[in-house]
Amino acid sequence: MTKNQVHEWHEQIDSRTKRYIRGYWDSRSWRFSILDKELQAWVPVDNPSLELWQSLRDVIWRKYQRKRLPFKYVERLDALIVEMGGTVAEEEEYGGGERNKG
């Protein structure tokens, strides 16, 4: 991966509240932060859950589909998720067709 990357997304908690999440690659490892409306600041996540990793993988997957990132980033996250005991959906693994080498 490039030296530094920031990927942000949000999750709907209820009809009025969103939680913003940031995945930050610092050339060695991933770091996560969460921004809640009440906190008004980014709070680091010390031990990210498997669901958080899978959410990041989904963001990276969608960026890969739009040809904004190479497939190797998806593969690296897949390996991390499997190592943690999670699974990756087969249909998302290769998108049901040929992948680009971008």
Coordinates of N, CA, C and O in Angstrom, one line a residue:
M1 N 0.8 -1.2 0.0 CA 0.0 0.0 0.0 C 0.9 1.2 0.0 O 2.0 1.2 0.4
T2 N 0.3 2.3 -0.4 CA 1.0 3.6 -0.4 C 1.4 3.9 1.1 O 0.9 3.3 2.0
K3 N 2.2 4.9 1.2 CA 2.7 5.3 2.5 C 1.6 5.5 3.6 O 1.6 5.0 4.6
N4 N 0.7 6.4 3.3 CA -0.4 6.7 4.2 C -1.8 6.7 3.4 O -1.8 7.2 2.3
Q5 N -2.7 6.1 4.0 CA -4.1 6.0 3.4 C -5.1 6.2 4.5 O -5.0 5.7 5.6
V6 N -6.1 7.0 4.2 CA -7.2 7.2 5.2 C -8.5 6.8 4.4 O -8.8 7.2 3.3
H7 N -9.3 5.9 5.1 CA -10.6 5.5 4.5 C -11.6 5.7 5.6 O -11.5 5.3 6.7
E8 N -12.6 6.5 5.2 CA -13.7 6.8 6.2 C -15.0 6.4 5.7 O -15.3 6.4 4.5
W9 N -15.9 6.0 6.6 CA -17.2 5.6 6.3 C -18.1 5.8 7.6 O -17.6 6.2 8.6
H10 N -19.4 5.7 7.4 CA -20.3 5.8 8.6 C -21.3 4.7 8.7 O -21.5 4.0 7.7
E11 N -21.8 4.5 9.9 CA -22.8 3.5 10.2 C -24.0 4.2 10.8 O -23.8 5.1 11.6
Q12 N -25.1 3.8 10.4 CA -26.4 4.4 11.0 C -26.7 3.6 12.3 O -26.9 2.4 12.3
I13 N -26.7 4.3 13.4 CA -26.9 3.7 14.7 C -28.4 3.7 15.0 O -29.0 2.6 15.3
D14 N -29.1 4.8 14.8 CA -30.6 4.8 14.8 C -31.0 5.8 13.7 O -30.2 6.3 12.9
S15 N -32.3 6.2 13.8 CA -32.8 7.0 12.7 C -32.2 8.4 12.7 O -32.2 9.1 11.6
R16 N -31.6 8.9 13.8 CA -31.0 10.2 13.8 C -29.5 10.2 14.0 O -28.9 11.2 13.9
T17 N -28.9 9.1 14.4 CA -27.5 9.1 14.8 C -26.6 8.3 13.8 O -27.0 7.2 13.5
K18 N -25.5 8.9 13.5 CA -24.5 8.2 12.7 C -23.2 8.1 13.5 O -22.9 9.0 14.3
R19 N -22.5 7.0 13.3 CA -21.1 6.9 13.8 C -20.1 6.9 12.7 O -20.3 6.1 11.8
Y20 N -19.2 7.7 12.7 CA -18.2 7.8 11.7 C -16.9 7.0 12.1 O -16.5 7.0 13.3
I21 N -16.4 6.3 11.1 CA -15.3 5.4 11.4 C -14.2 5.7 10.4 O -14.4 6.0 9.2
R22 N -12.9 5.7 10.9 CA -11.8 6.0 10.1 C -10.8 4.8 10.2 O -10.4 4.5 11.3
G23 N -10.4 4.3 9.0 CA -9.3 3.3 9.0 C -8.1 4.0 8.4 O -8.1 4.6 7.3
Y24 N -7.0 4.0 9.1 CA -5.8 4.7 8.7 C -4.6 3.7 8.6 O -4.3 3.0 9.5
W25 N -4.1 3.7 7.4 CA -2.9 2.8 7.1 C -1.7 3.7 7.2 O -1.5 4.7 6.4
D26 N -0.7 3.4 8.1 CA 0.5 4.3 8.3 C 1.8 3.7 7.8 O 2.8 3.9 8.3
S27 N 1.7 2.9 6.7 CA 2.8 2.2 6.1 C 3.3 0.9 6.8 O 4.2 0.2 6.3
R28 N 2.8 0.7 8.0 CA 3.1 -0.5 8.7 C 1.9 -1.3 9.2 O 1.9 -2.5 9.2
S29 N 0.9 -0.6 9.6 CA -0.3 -1.2 10.2 C -1.5 -0.4 10.1 O -1.4 0.8 9.8
W30 N -2.7 -1.0 10.3 CA -3.9 -0.2 10.3 C -4.2 0.3 11.7 O -4.0 -0.4 12.7
R31 N -4.8 1.5 11.8 CA -5.3 2.1 13.0 C -6.7 2.5 12.8 O -7.0 3.0 11.7
F32 N -7.6 2.4 13.8 CA -9.0 2.7 13.6 C -9.3 3.8 14.6 O -8.8 3.8 15.7
S33 N -10.2 4.7 14.2 CA -10.8 5.7 15.1 C -12.3 5.8 14.9 O -12.7 5.6 13.8
I34 N -13.0 6.2 15.9 CA -14.4 6.4 15.8 C -14.8 7.8 16.3 O -14.3 8.3 17.3
L35 N -15.7 8.4 15.6 CA -16.3 9.7 15.9 C -17.8 9.6 16.2 O -18.5 9.3 15.3
D36 N -18.1 9.8 17.4 CA -19.6 9.9 17.8 C -20.0 11.3 18.0 O -19.1 12.2 18.3
K37 N -21.2 11.6 17.8 CA -21.7 13.0 17.9 C -21.5 13.5 19.3 O -21.1 14.7 19.5
E38 N -21.7 12.7 20.3 CA -21.5 13.1 21.7 C -20.0 13.4 22.0 O -19.7 14.3 22.8
L39 N -19.1 12.7 21.4 CA -17.7 12.8 21.8 C -17.0 14.1 21.2 O -16.1 14.6 21.8
Q40 N -17.4 14.5 20.0 CA -16.9 15.6 19.3 C -15.4 15.5 19.0 O -14.7 16.5 18.8
A41 N -14.8 14.3 19.0 CA -13.4 14.1 18.7 C -13.2 12.6 18.3 O -14.0 11.7 18.6
W42 N -12.2 12.4 17.5 CA -11.9 11.0 17.1 C -11.2 10.3 18.2 O -10.3 10.8 18.9
V43 N -11.8 9.1 18.5 CA -11.3 8.3 19.6 C -10.6 7.0 19.0 O -11.3 6.3 18.3
P44 N -9.4 6.7 19.3 CA -8.7 5.6 18.8 C -9.4 4.3 19.3 O -9.8 4.2 20.5
V45 N -9.4 3.2 18.5 CA -9.9 1.9 18.8 C -8.7 1.0 19.1 O -7.9 0.8 18.1
D46 N -8.5 0.6 20.3 CA -7.3 -0.2 20.6 C -7.4 -1.6 20.0 O -6.4 -2.1 19.5
N47 N -8.5 -2.3 20.2 CA -8.6 -3.7 19.7 C -9.8 -3.7 18.8 O -10.9 -4.0 19.2
P48 N -9.6 -3.5 17.5 CA -10.7 -3.5 16.6 C -11.4 -4.9 16.5 O -10.7 -5.9 16.5
S49 N -12.7 -4.8 16.4 CA -13.5 -6.1 16.3 C -13.4 -6.6 14.9 O -13.1 -5.9 14.0
L50 N -13.8 -7.9 14.8 CA -13.9 -8.5 13.4 C -14.8 -7.7 12.5 O -14.6 -7.6 11.4
E51 N -15.9 -7.3 13.1 CA -16.9 -6.5 12.3 C -16.3 -5.2 11.8 O -16.6 -4.8 10.7
L52 N -15.5 -4.6 12.5 CA -14.8 -3.4 12.1 C -13.9 -3.7 10.9 O -13.9 -2.9 9.9
W53 N -13.1 -4.8 11.0 CA -12.3 -5.2 9.9 C -13.1 -5.5 8.7 O -12.7 -5.2 7.6
Q54 N -14.2 -6.2 8.8 CA -15.1 -6.5 7.7 C -15.7 -5.3 7.1 O -15.8 -5.2 5.9
S55 N -16.0 -4.3 7.9 CA -16.5 -3.0 7.3 C -15.4 -2.3 6.5 O -15.7 -1.8 5.4
L56 N -14.2 -2.3 7.0 CA -13.1 -1.7 6.2 C -12.9 -2.5 4.9 O -12.7 -1.9 3.9
R57 N -13.0 -3.8 5.0 CA -12.8 -4.6 3.8 C -13.9 -4.3 2.8 O -13.6 -4.2 1.6
D58 N -15.1 -4.0 3.2 CA -16.2 -3.6 2.3 C -15.9 -2.3 1.7 O -16.2 -2.1 0.5
V59 N -15.4 -1.3 2.4 CA -15.0 0.0 1.9 C -13.9 -0.2 0.8 O -14.0 0.4 -0.3
I60 N -12.9 -1.0 1.1 CA -11.8 -1.2 0.2 C -12.3 -1.9 -1.0 O -11.9 -1.6 -2.2
W61 N -13.2 -2.9 -0.8 CA -13.8 -3.6 -2.0 C -14.5 -2.7 -2.9 O -14.3 -2.8 -4.1
R62 N -15.3 -1.8 -2.4 CA -16.1 -0.9 -3.2 C -15.1 0.1 -4.0 O -15.3 0.4 -5.1
K63 N -14.0 0.5 -3.3 CA -13.1 1.4 -4.0 C -12.3 0.6 -5.1 O -12.0 1.1 -6.2
Y64 N -12.1 -0.7 -4.9 CA -11.5 -1.5 -5.9 C -12.4 -1.7 -7.1 O -12.0 -1.5 -8.2
Q65 N -13.7 -1.8 -6.8 CA -14.6 -2.0 -7.9 C -14.7 -0.7 -8.8 O -15.0 -0.8 -10.0
R66 N -14.5 0.4 -8.2 CA -14.5 1.7 -8.9 C -13.1 2.0 -9.5 O -12.9 3.1 -10.0
K67 N -12.2 1.0 -9.4 CA -10.8 1.1 -9.9 C -10.0 2.2 -9.3 O -9.2 2.9 -9.9
R68 N -10.3 2.4 -8.0 CA -9.5 3.4 -7.2 C -8.4 2.8 -6.5 O -7.5 3.5 -6.0
L69 N -8.4 1.5 -6.3 CA -7.4 0.7 -5.5 C -7.1 -0.6 -6.2 O -8.0 -1.2 -6.8
P70 N -5.9 -1.1 -6.2 CA -5.6 -2.4 -6.7 C -6.1 -3.5 -5.9 O -6.4 -3.4 -4.7
F71 N -6.3 -4.7 -6.5 CA -6.9 -5.8 -5.8 C -6.1 -6.4 -4.7 O -6.6 -7.0 -3.7
K72 N -4.8 -6.1 -4.7 CA -3.9 -6.6 -3.7 C -4.3 -6.1 -2.3 O -4.1 -6.8 -1.3
Y73 N -4.9 -4.9 -2.2 CA -5.3 -4.4 -0.9 C -6.5 -5.2 -0.4 O -6.6 -5.5 0.8
V74 N -7.4 -5.6 -1.2 CA -8.5 -6.5 -0.8 C -8.0 -7.8 -0.4 O -8.4 -8.4 0.7
E75 N -7.0 -8.4 -1.1 CA -6.4 -9.7 -0.7 C -5.7 -9.6 0.6 O -5.8 -10.6 1.4
R76 N -5.0 -8.5 0.9 CA -4.4 -8.4 2.2 C -5.4 -8.3 3.4 O -5.2 -9.0 4.4
L77 N -6.5 -7.6 3.2 CA -7.5 -7.6 4.2 C -8.2 -8.9 4.4 O -8.5 -9.3 5.5
D78 N -8.4 -9.6 3.2 CA -9.0 -10.9 3.3 C -8.1 -11.9 4.2 O -8.6 -12.6 5.0
A79 N -6.8 -11.8 4.0 CA -5.9 -12.6 4.7 C -6.0 -12.3 6.2 O -6.0 -13.2 7.1
L80 N -6.0 -11.0 6.5 CA -6.1 -10.6 8.0 C -7.4 -11.1 8.6 O -7.4 -11.6 9.7
I81 N -8.5 -11.0 7.8 CA -9.8 -11.4 8.4 C -9.9 -12.9 8.6 O -10.3 -13.4 9.6
V82 N -9.4 -13.7 7.6 CA -9.3 -15.1 7.8 C -8.4 -15.5 8.9 O -8.7 -16.4 9.7
E83 N -7.3 -14.8 9.1 CA -6.4 -15.1 10.2 C -7.1 -14.8 11.6 O -6.8 -15.5 12.6
M84 N -8.0 -13.9 11.6 CA -8.7 -13.6 12.8 C -9.9 -14.5 13.1 O -10.6 -14.4 14.1
G85 N -10.1 -15.4 12.1 CA -11.2 -16.4 12.3 C -12.5 -16.0 11.6 O -13.5 -16.7 11.7
G86 N -12.5 -14.9 10.8 CA -13.6 -14.5 10.1 C -13.7 -15.2 8.7 O -12.8 -15.9 8.3
T87 N -14.7 -14.9 8.0 CA -14.9 -15.4 6.6 C -15.2 -14.3 5.7 O -15.7 -13.2 6.1
V88 N -14.8 -14.5 4.4 CA -15.1 -13.6 3.3 C -16.1 -14.2 2.4 O -15.9 -15.3 2.0
A89 N -17.1 -13.5 2.0 CA -18.2 -14.0 1.1 C -17.6 -14.4 -0.2 O -16.8 -13.6 -0.8
E90 N -17.9 -15.5 -0.7 CA -17.3 -16.0 -1.9 C -17.6 -15.2 -3.1 O -16.8 -14.9 -4.0
E91 N -18.8 -14.7 -3.2 CA -19.2 -13.8 -4.3 C -18.5 -12.5 -4.3 O -18.2 -11.9 -5.4
E92 N -18.1 -12.0 -3.2 CA -17.3 -10.8 -3.1 C -15.8 -11.0 -3.4 O -15.1 -10.1 -3.7
E93 N -15.4 -12.2 -3.1 CA -14.0 -12.5 -3.2 C -13.4 -12.1 -4.6 O -12.3 -11.6 -4.7
Y94 N -14.1 -12.5 -5.7 CA -13.7 -12.2 -7.0 C -14.7 -11.4 -7.8 O -14.6 -11.2 -9.0
G95 N -15.8 -11.0 -7.2 CA -16.8 -10.1 -7.8 C -17.6 -10.9 -8.9 O -18.2 -10.2 -9.7
G96 N -17.5 -12.2 -8.9 CA -18.3 -12.9 -9.9 C -17.8 -12.8 -11.3 O -18.4 -13.2 -12.3
G97 N -16.6 -12.3 -11.5 CA -16.0 -12.1 -12.8 C -14.5 -11.9 -12.7 O -13.9 -12.2 -11.7
E98 N -14.0 -11.5 -13.8 CA -12.5 -11.3 -13.8 C -12.2 -10.0 -13.1 O -12.9 -9.0 -13.1
R99 N -11.1 -10.0 -12.4 CA -10.7 -8.8 -11.7 C -9.7 -8.1 -12.5 O -8.9 -8.7 -13.3
N100 N -9.6 -6.8 -12.4 CA -8.6 -6.0 -13.1 C -7.3 -6.0 -12.4 O -7.2 -6.3 -11.2
K101 N -6.2 -5.8 -13.0 CA -4.9 -5.8 -12.4 C -4.5 -4.4 -11.9 O -3.4 -4.3 -11.5
G102 N -5.3 -3.4 -12.0 CA -5.1 -2.0 -11.7 C -4.3 -1.8 -10.5 O -3.7 -1.1 -10.0

